[in-house]
PDB file of C-alpha atoms in Angstrom:
ATOM      1  CA  UNK A1496     -86.250 -60.775 -57.360  1.00 49.00           C
ATOM      2  CA  UNK A1497     -84.823 -57.878 -59.373  1.00 50.00           C
ATOM      3  CA  UNK A1498     -81.695 -59.896 -60.081  1.00 52.00           C
ATOM      4  CA  UNK A1499     -83.496 -63.034 -61.447  1.00 57.00           C
ATOM      5  CA  UNK A1500     -85.748 -60.773 -63.572  1.00 62.00           C
ATOM      6  CA  UNK A1501     -82.755 -58.835 -64.916  1.00 57.00           C
ATOM      7  CA  UNK A1502     -79.334 -60.343 -64.342  1.00 58.00           C
ATOM      8  CA  UNK A1503     -77.407 -57.417 -65.653  1.00 60.00           C
ATOM      9  CA  UNK A1504     -75.856 -55.218 -62.905  1.00 62.00           C
ATOM     10  CA  UNK A1505     -76.573 -51.861 -64.610  1.00 61.00           C
ATOM     11  CA  UNK A1506     -80.231 -52.630 -64.677  1.00 61.00           C
ATOM     12  CA  UNK A1507     -80.367 -53.171 -60.861  1.00 61.00           C
ATOM     13  CA  UNK A1508     -77.987 -50.378 -59.851  1.00 66.00           C
ATOM     14  CA  UNK A1509     -79.441 -47.383 -58.024  1.00 72.00           C
ATOM     15  CA  UNK A1510     -77.133 -44.842 -59.490  1.00 72.00           C
ATOM     16  CA  UNK A1511     -78.582 -41.802 -57.653  1.00 79.00           C
ATOM     17  CA  UNK A1512     -78.249 -43.517 -54.272  1.00 80.00           C
ATOM     18  CA  UNK A1513     -74.605 -44.672 -54.757  1.00 76.00           C
ATOM     19  CA  UNK A1514     -73.612 -41.473 -56.287  1.00 83.00           C
ATOM     20  CA  UNK A1515     -74.827 -39.717 -53.079  1.00 87.00           C
ATOM     21  CA  UNK A1516     -72.988 -42.299 -50.921  1.00 84.00           C
ATOM     22  CA  UNK A1517     -69.820 -41.674 -52.814  1.00 88.00           C
ATOM     23  CA  UNK A1518     -70.119 -37.847 -52.590  1.00 88.00           C
ATOM     24  CA  UNK A1519     -70.769 -38.105 -48.859  1.00 89.00           C
ATOM     25  CA  UNK A1520     -67.758 -40.480 -48.466  1.00 91.00           C
ATOM     26  CA  UNK A1521     -65.476 -38.054 -50.355  1.00 90.00           C
ATOM     27  CA  UNK A1522     -66.730 -35.126 -48.178  1.00 91.00           C
ATOM     28  CA  UNK A1523     -65.806 -37.258 -45.040  1.00 92.00           C
ATOM     29  CA  UNK A1524     -62.408 -38.116 -46.513  1.00 92.00           C
ATOM     30  CA  UNK A1525     -61.661 -34.496 -47.313  1.00 92.00           C
ATOM     31  CA  UNK A1526     -62.606 -33.526 -43.792  1.00 92.00           C
ATOM     32  CA  UNK A1527     -60.345 -36.191 -42.300  1.00 92.00           C
ATOM     33  CA  UNK A1528     -57.456 -35.099 -44.553  1.00 91.00           C
ATOM     34  CA  UNK A1529     -57.929 -31.528 -43.431  1.00 94.00           C
ATOM     35  CA  UNK A1530     -57.990 -32.434 -39.816  1.00 94.00           C
ATOM     36  CA  UNK A1531     -55.043 -34.670 -40.171  1.00 93.00           C
ATOM     37  CA  UNK A1532     -53.140 -31.873 -41.899  1.00 93.00           C
ATOM     38  CA  UNK A1533     -54.011 -29.490 -39.022  1.00 95.00           C
ATOM     39  CA  UNK A1534     -52.728 -32.165 -36.448  1.00 93.00           C
ATOM     40  CA  UNK A1535     -49.451 -32.539 -38.212  1.00 94.00           C
ATOM     41  CA  UNK A1536     -49.055 -28.725 -38.589  1.00 95.00           C
ATOM     42  CA  UNK A1537     -49.592 -28.436 -34.839  1.00 95.00           C
ATOM     43  CA  UNK A1538     -46.940 -30.880 -34.099  1.00 94.00           C
ATOM     44  CA  UNK A1539     -44.618 -29.147 -36.574  1.00 95.00           C
ATOM     45  CA  UNK A1540     -45.217 -25.794 -34.832  1.00 95.00           C
ATOM     46  CA  UNK A1541     -44.217 -27.394 -31.516  1.00 94.00           C
ATOM     47  CA  UNK A1542     -41.072 -28.977 -33.092  1.00 95.00           C
ATOM     48  CA  UNK A1543     -40.168 -27.217 -36.329  1.00 95.00           C
ATOM     49  CA  UNK A1544     -37.593 -29.877 -37.364  1.00 95.00           C
ATOM     50  CA  UNK A1545     -40.573 -31.984 -38.225  1.00 95.00           C
ATOM     51  CA  UNK A1546     -40.779 -29.922 -41.419  1.00 95.00           C
ATOM     52  CA  UNK A1547     -37.809 -31.904 -42.629  1.00 95.00           C
ATOM     53  CA  UNK A1548     -39.997 -35.060 -42.570  1.00 95.00           C
ATOM     54  CA  UNK A1549     -42.456 -35.969 -45.290  1.00 94.00           C
ATOM     55  CA  UNK A1550     -46.160 -36.282 -44.200  1.00 94.00           C
ATOM     56  CA  UNK A1551     -45.876 -40.146 -44.386  1.00 93.00           C
ATOM     57  CA  UNK A1552     -42.747 -40.196 -42.223  1.00 94.00           C
ATOM     58  CA  UNK A1553     -44.166 -37.891 -39.670  1.00 94.00           C
ATOM     59  CA  UNK A1554     -47.426 -40.014 -39.363  1.00 92.00           C
ATOM     60  CA  UNK A1555     -45.214 -43.189 -39.024  1.00 92.00           C
ATOM     61  CA  UNK A1556     -43.227 -41.443 -36.196  1.00 92.00           C
ATOM     62  CA  UNK A1557     -46.196 -40.022 -34.459  1.00 91.00           C
ATOM     63  CA  UNK A1558     -47.843 -43.477 -34.523  1.00 88.00           C
ATOM     64  CA  UNK A1559     -45.022 -45.007 -32.506  1.00 83.00           C
ATOM     65  CA  UNK A1560     -44.656 -42.365 -29.851  1.00 80.00           C
ATOM     66  CA  UNK A1561     -45.065 -44.895 -26.964  1.00 82.00           C
ATOM     67  CA  UNK A1562     -41.630 -46.296 -27.916  1.00 87.00           C
ATOM     68  CA  UNK A1563     -38.995 -43.529 -27.755  1.00 89.00           C
ATOM     69  CA  UNK A1564     -36.357 -45.588 -29.562  1.00 89.00           C
ATOM     70  CA  UNK A1565     -38.521 -45.650 -32.761  1.00 89.00           C
ATOM     71  CA  UNK A1566     -37.324 -41.901 -33.516  1.00 91.00           C
ATOM     72  CA  UNK A1567     -33.919 -43.283 -34.415  1.00 90.00           C
ATOM     73  CA  UNK A1568     -35.090 -44.044 -37.862  1.00 90.00           C
ATOM     74  CA  UNK A1569     -35.837 -40.281 -38.489  1.00 93.00           C
ATOM     75  CA  UNK A1570     -33.145 -38.491 -36.332  1.00 93.00           C
ATOM     76  CA  UNK A1571     -30.686 -37.828 -39.214  1.00 93.00           C
ATOM     77  CA  UNK A1572     -33.359 -36.069 -41.140  1.00 94.00           C
ATOM     78  CA  UNK A1573     -34.227 -33.920 -38.060  1.00 94.00           C
ATOM     79  CA  UNK A1574     -30.612 -33.324 -36.873  1.00 93.00           C
ATOM     80  CA  UNK A1575     -27.763 -33.117 -39.264  1.00 89.00           C
ATOM     81  CA  UNK A1576     -25.255 -34.205 -36.866  1.00 88.00           C
ATOM     82  CA  UNK A1577     -27.287 -36.804 -34.733  1.00 93.00           C
ATOM     83  CA  UNK A1578     -27.847 -40.398 -36.079  1.00 94.00           C
ATOM     84  CA  UNK A1579     -28.583 -42.398 -33.023  1.00 94.00           C
ATOM     85  CA  UNK A1580     -29.370 -42.010 -29.284  1.00 95.00           C
ATOM     86  CA  UNK A1581     -27.840 -43.786 -26.416  1.00 95.00           C
ATOM     87  CA  UNK A1582     -30.533 -44.899 -23.800  1.00 95.00           C
ATOM     88  CA  UNK A1583     -29.722 -45.717 -20.189  1.00 94.00           C
ATOM     89  CA  UNK A1584     -31.270 -48.913 -18.753  1.00 93.00           C
ATOM     90  CA  UNK A1585     -33.885 -46.557 -17.123  1.00 92.00           C
ATOM     91  CA  UNK A1586     -34.956 -45.160 -20.498  1.00 91.00           C
ATOM     92  CA  UNK A1587     -33.318 -41.844 -20.133  1.00 94.00           C
ATOM     93  CA  UNK A1588     -31.282 -40.490 -23.004  1.00 95.00           C
ATOM     94  CA  UNK A1589     -27.659 -39.910 -21.967  1.00 96.00           C
ATOM     95  CA  UNK A1590     -25.765 -39.318 -25.252  1.00 95.00           C
ATOM     96  CA  UNK A1591     -26.196 -38.721 -28.960  1.00 95.00           C
ATOM     97  CA  UNK A1592     -24.090 -40.331 -31.746  1.00 94.00           C
ATOM     98  CA  UNK A1593     -23.078 -39.246 -35.163  1.00 91.00           C
ATOM     99  CA  UNK A1594     -23.362 -41.250 -38.323  1.00 89.00           C
ATOM    100  CA  UNK A1595     -19.658 -42.076 -37.824  1.00 86.00           C
ATOM    101  CA  UNK A1596     -20.188 -43.374 -34.264  1.00 85.00           C
ATOM    102  CA  UNK A1597     -18.758 -40.407 -32.479  1.00 88.00           C
ATOM    103  CA  UNK A1598     -20.448 -40.154 -29.051  1.00 90.00           C
ATOM    104  CA  UNK A1599     -21.264 -36.911 -27.093  1.00 92.00           C
ATOM    105  CA  UNK A1600     -22.501 -37.305 -23.595  1.00 93.00           C
ATOM    106  CA  UNK A1601     -25.182 -34.919 -22.645  1.00 94.00           C
ATOM    107  CA  UNK A1602     -24.635 -32.473 -19.869  1.00 92.00           C
ATOM    108  CA  UNK A1603     -28.133 -33.493 -18.638  1.00 94.00           C
ATOM    109  CA  UNK A1604     -30.182 -36.585 -19.284  1.00 95.00           C
ATOM    110  CA  UNK A1605     -33.491 -36.378 -21.172  1.00 95.00           C
ATOM    111  CA  UNK A1606     -36.233 -38.524 -19.801  1.00 95.00           C
ATOM    112  CA  UNK A1607     -38.844 -39.021 -22.726  1.00 93.00           C
ATOM    113  CA  UNK A1608     -41.512 -40.566 -20.139  1.00 90.00           C
ATOM    114  CA  UNK A1609     -41.373 -37.780 -17.566  1.00 89.00           C
ATOM    115  CA  UNK A1610     -44.389 -35.751 -17.008  1.00 88.00           C
ATOM    116  CA  UNK A1611     -46.102 -34.296 -20.059  1.00 89.00           C
ATOM    117  CA  UNK A1612     -43.282 -35.458 -22.288  1.00 89.00           C
ATOM    118  CA  UNK A1613     -44.726 -39.168 -22.000  1.00 88.00           C
ATOM    119  CA  UNK A1614     -46.251 -40.047 -25.328  1.00 86.00           C
ATOM    120  CA  UNK A1615     -45.491 -36.598 -26.834  1.00 90.00           C
ATOM    121  CA  UNK A1616     -42.415 -37.057 -28.990  1.00 92.00           C
ATOM    122  CA  UNK A1617     -42.436 -33.482 -30.092  1.00 93.00           C
ATOM    123  CA  UNK A1618     -41.968 -32.261 -26.390  1.00 93.00           C
ATOM    124  CA  UNK A1619     -39.010 -34.468 -25.474  1.00 94.00           C
ATOM    125  CA  UNK A1620     -37.373 -33.805 -28.857  1.00 95.00           C
ATOM    126  CA  UNK A1621     -37.549 -30.110 -28.060  1.00 95.00           C
ATOM    127  CA  UNK A1622     -35.900 -30.785 -24.815  1.00 95.00           C
ATOM    128  CA  UNK A1623     -33.313 -33.128 -26.585  1.00 96.00           C
ATOM    129  CA  UNK A1624     -32.305 -30.139 -28.978  1.00 96.00           C
ATOM    130  CA  UNK A1625     -31.861 -27.789 -25.934  1.00 96.00           C
ATOM    131  CA  UNK A1626     -29.819 -30.462 -24.040  1.00 96.00           C
ATOM    132  CA  UNK A1627     -27.543 -31.086 -27.130  1.00 94.00           C
ATOM    133  CA  UNK A1628     -26.919 -27.297 -27.546  1.00 93.00           C
ATOM    134  CA  UNK A1629     -26.089 -27.052 -23.761  1.00 95.00           C
ATOM    135  CA  UNK A1630     -23.778 -30.035 -24.148  1.00 93.00           C
ATOM    136  CA  UNK A1631     -21.951 -28.637 -27.112  1.00 90.00           C
ATOM    137  CA  UNK A1632     -21.268 -25.441 -25.220  1.00 90.00           C
ATOM    138  CA  UNK A1633     -20.240 -27.432 -22.081  1.00 91.00           C
ATOM    139  CA  UNK A1634     -17.714 -29.580 -23.994  1.00 89.00           C
ATOM    140  CA  UNK A1635     -16.354 -26.615 -26.108  1.00 88.00           C
ATOM    141  CA  UNK A1636     -15.827 -24.569 -22.830  1.00 89.00           C
ATOM    142  CA  UNK A1637     -14.193 -27.599 -21.184  1.00 88.00           C
ATOM    143  CA  UNK A1638     -11.949 -28.179 -24.154  1.00 86.00           C
ATOM    144  CA  UNK A1639     -10.840 -24.543 -24.209  1.00 85.00           C
ATOM    145  CA  UNK A1640     -10.207 -24.549 -20.478  1.00 83.00           C
ATOM    146  CA  UNK A1641      -8.553 -28.018 -20.322  1.00 79.00           C
ATOM    147  CA  UNK A1642      -4.768 -27.669 -19.686  1.00 60.00           C
ATOM    148  CA  UNK A1643      -1.909 -29.360 -21.710  1.00 57.00           C
ATOM    149  CA  UNK A1644      -1.676 -32.910 -22.932  1.00 57.00           C
ATOM    150  CA  UNK A1645      -2.801 -32.448 -26.556  1.00 63.00           C
ATOM    151  CA  UNK A1646      -2.982 -36.195 -27.477  1.00 63.00           C
ATOM    152  CA  UNK A1647      -5.306 -36.980 -24.516  1.00 69.00           C
ATOM    153  CA  UNK A1648      -7.145 -33.758 -25.285  1.00 73.00           C
ATOM    154  CA  UNK A1649      -7.995 -34.759 -28.676  1.00 74.00           C
ATOM    155  CA  UNK A1650      -9.400 -38.071 -27.700  1.00 75.00           C
ATOM    156  CA  UNK A1651     -11.303 -36.637 -24.719  1.00 80.00           C
ATOM    157  CA  UNK A1652     -13.650 -34.283 -26.517  1.00 81.00           C
ATOM    158  CA  UNK A1653     -15.991 -34.430 -29.598  1.00 82.00           C
ATOM    159  CA  UNK A1654     -14.185 -33.541 -32.888  1.00 79.00           C
ATOM    160  CA  UNK A1655     -16.303 -30.347 -33.552  1.00 80.00           C
ATOM    161  CA  UNK A1656     -15.509 -28.941 -30.137  1.00 83.00           C
ATOM    162  CA  UNK A1657     -11.757 -29.693 -30.393  1.00 82.00           C
ATOM    163  CA  UNK A1658     -11.836 -27.912 -33.736  1.00 82.00           C
ATOM    164  CA  UNK A1659     -13.492 -24.854 -32.156  1.00 85.00           C
ATOM    165  CA  UNK A1660     -11.332 -24.960 -29.076  1.00 85.00           C
ATOM    166  CA  UNK A1661      -8.150 -25.315 -31.107  1.00 83.00           C
ATOM    167  CA  UNK A1662      -9.135 -22.131 -33.034  1.00 87.00           C
ATOM    168  CA  UNK A1663      -9.644 -20.176 -29.832  1.00 88.00           C
ATOM    169  CA  UNK A1664      -6.402 -21.497 -28.419  1.00 85.00           C
ATOM    170  CA  UNK A1665      -4.480 -20.527 -31.570  1.00 88.00           C
ATOM    171  CA  UNK A1666      -6.037 -17.017 -31.628  1.00 91.00           C
ATOM    172  CA  UNK A1667      -5.250 -16.470 -27.997  1.00 90.00           C
ATOM    173  CA  UNK A1668      -1.653 -17.920 -28.415  1.00 89.00           C
ATOM    174  CA  UNK A1669      -1.071 -15.559 -31.404  1.00 92.00           C
ATOM    175  CA  UNK A1670      -2.212 -12.534 -29.653  1.00 93.00           C
ATOM    176  CA  UNK A1671      -0.114 -13.392 -26.615  1.00 92.00           C
ATOM    177  CA  UNK A1672       2.939 -14.056 -28.852  1.00 92.00           C
ATOM    178  CA  UNK A1673       2.625 -10.757 -30.679  1.00 93.00           C
ATOM    179  CA  UNK A1674       2.413  -8.956 -27.314  1.00 91.00           C
ATOM    180  CA  UNK A1675       5.558 -10.645 -26.092  1.00 91.00           C
ATOM    181  CA  UNK A1676       7.261 -10.301 -29.496  1.00 91.00           C
ATOM    182  CA  UNK A1677       7.795 -14.112 -29.417  1.00 90.00           C
ATOM    183  CA  UNK A1678       6.127 -15.127 -32.783  1.00 89.00           C
ATOM    184  CA  UNK A1679       9.175 -17.288 -33.697  1.00 90.00           C
ATOM    185  CA  UNK A1680       8.831 -19.396 -30.682  1.00 91.00           C
ATOM    186  CA  UNK A1681       5.089 -19.666 -31.056  1.00 89.00           C
ATOM    187  CA  UNK A1682       5.527 -20.869 -34.643  1.00 90.00           C
ATOM    188  CA  UNK A1683       7.876 -23.578 -33.434  1.00 91.00           C
ATOM    189  CA  UNK A1684       5.245 -24.645 -30.734  1.00 86.00           C
ATOM    190  CA  UNK A1685       2.628 -24.784 -33.514  1.00 85.00           C
ATOM    191  CA  UNK A1686       4.751 -26.786 -35.766  1.00 89.00           C
ATOM    192  CA  UNK A1687       5.432 -29.358 -32.921  1.00 86.00           C
ATOM    193  CA  UNK A1688       1.752 -29.407 -32.245  1.00 81.00           C
ATOM    194  CA  UNK A1689       0.918 -30.183 -35.920  1.00 81.00           C
ATOM    195  CA  UNK A1690       3.495 -33.100 -36.002  1.00 83.00           C
ATOM    196  CA  UNK A1691       1.747 -34.407 -32.924  1.00 78.00           C
ATOM    197  CA  UNK A1692      -1.707 -34.297 -34.604  1.00 76.00           C
ATOM    198  CA  UNK A1693      -0.459 -35.858 -37.739  1.00 78.00           C
ATOM    199  CA  UNK A1694       0.958 -38.619 -35.902  1.00 78.00           C
ATOM    200  CA  UNK A1695      -2.303 -39.107 -33.844  1.00 72.00           C
ATOM    201  CA  UNK A1696      -4.336 -39.023 -37.020  1.00 71.00           C
ATOM    202  CA  UNK A1697      -2.212 -41.651 -38.785  1.00 75.00           C
ATOM    203  CA  UNK A1698      -2.660 -43.962 -35.750  1.00 72.00           C
ATOM    204  CA  UNK A1699      -5.867 -46.108 -35.136  1.00 69.00           C
ATOM    205  CA  UNK A1700      -8.393 -43.720 -33.826  1.00 60.00           C
ATOM    206  CA  UNK A1701     -11.596 -44.682 -31.793  1.00 59.00           C
ATOM    207  CA  UNK A1702     -14.920 -43.435 -33.163  1.00 55.00           C
TER     208      UNK A1702
END
């Protein structure tokens, strides 16, 4: 045989054939990489927040789309204020949670397995984004419209919505006080309110 006649590998190596094989393999690999890049770009166009993920992270996420809870690992990179999701026993998403553990219930649930969203993480994440925005508006509107009882009010709504609602209330109260020429009384009310908030903050607060 060739090997027994010449035991040195270089003498029995078909350089031209293997060179052609390597070149063909490189072309195949380049084509696979191009197609993969197109695939990831299509997913990013559907859900632009995927641009916040590195290619390796996006591939890992897309490889586990059959299990919606697998997105938890990447949520904080896609959404600044969302760190986790709360799933109902039926598999629907009913709330989002911050890294501090604060919970915001969604005004409408998101079902990752419904219709064309099943197995398409980019589609139900788009719906989750829309539902989150609607929920922020809902909670902010409710916080503005809710009556007195500030201590309960602070605990009832997410922190960002109470901050926004408090600014709206303060602006409306200031305008009304100016019109009634009662700024002194309004200042007293605000001082009492601040004292109430300070006492609340110094107590043990739930997430």
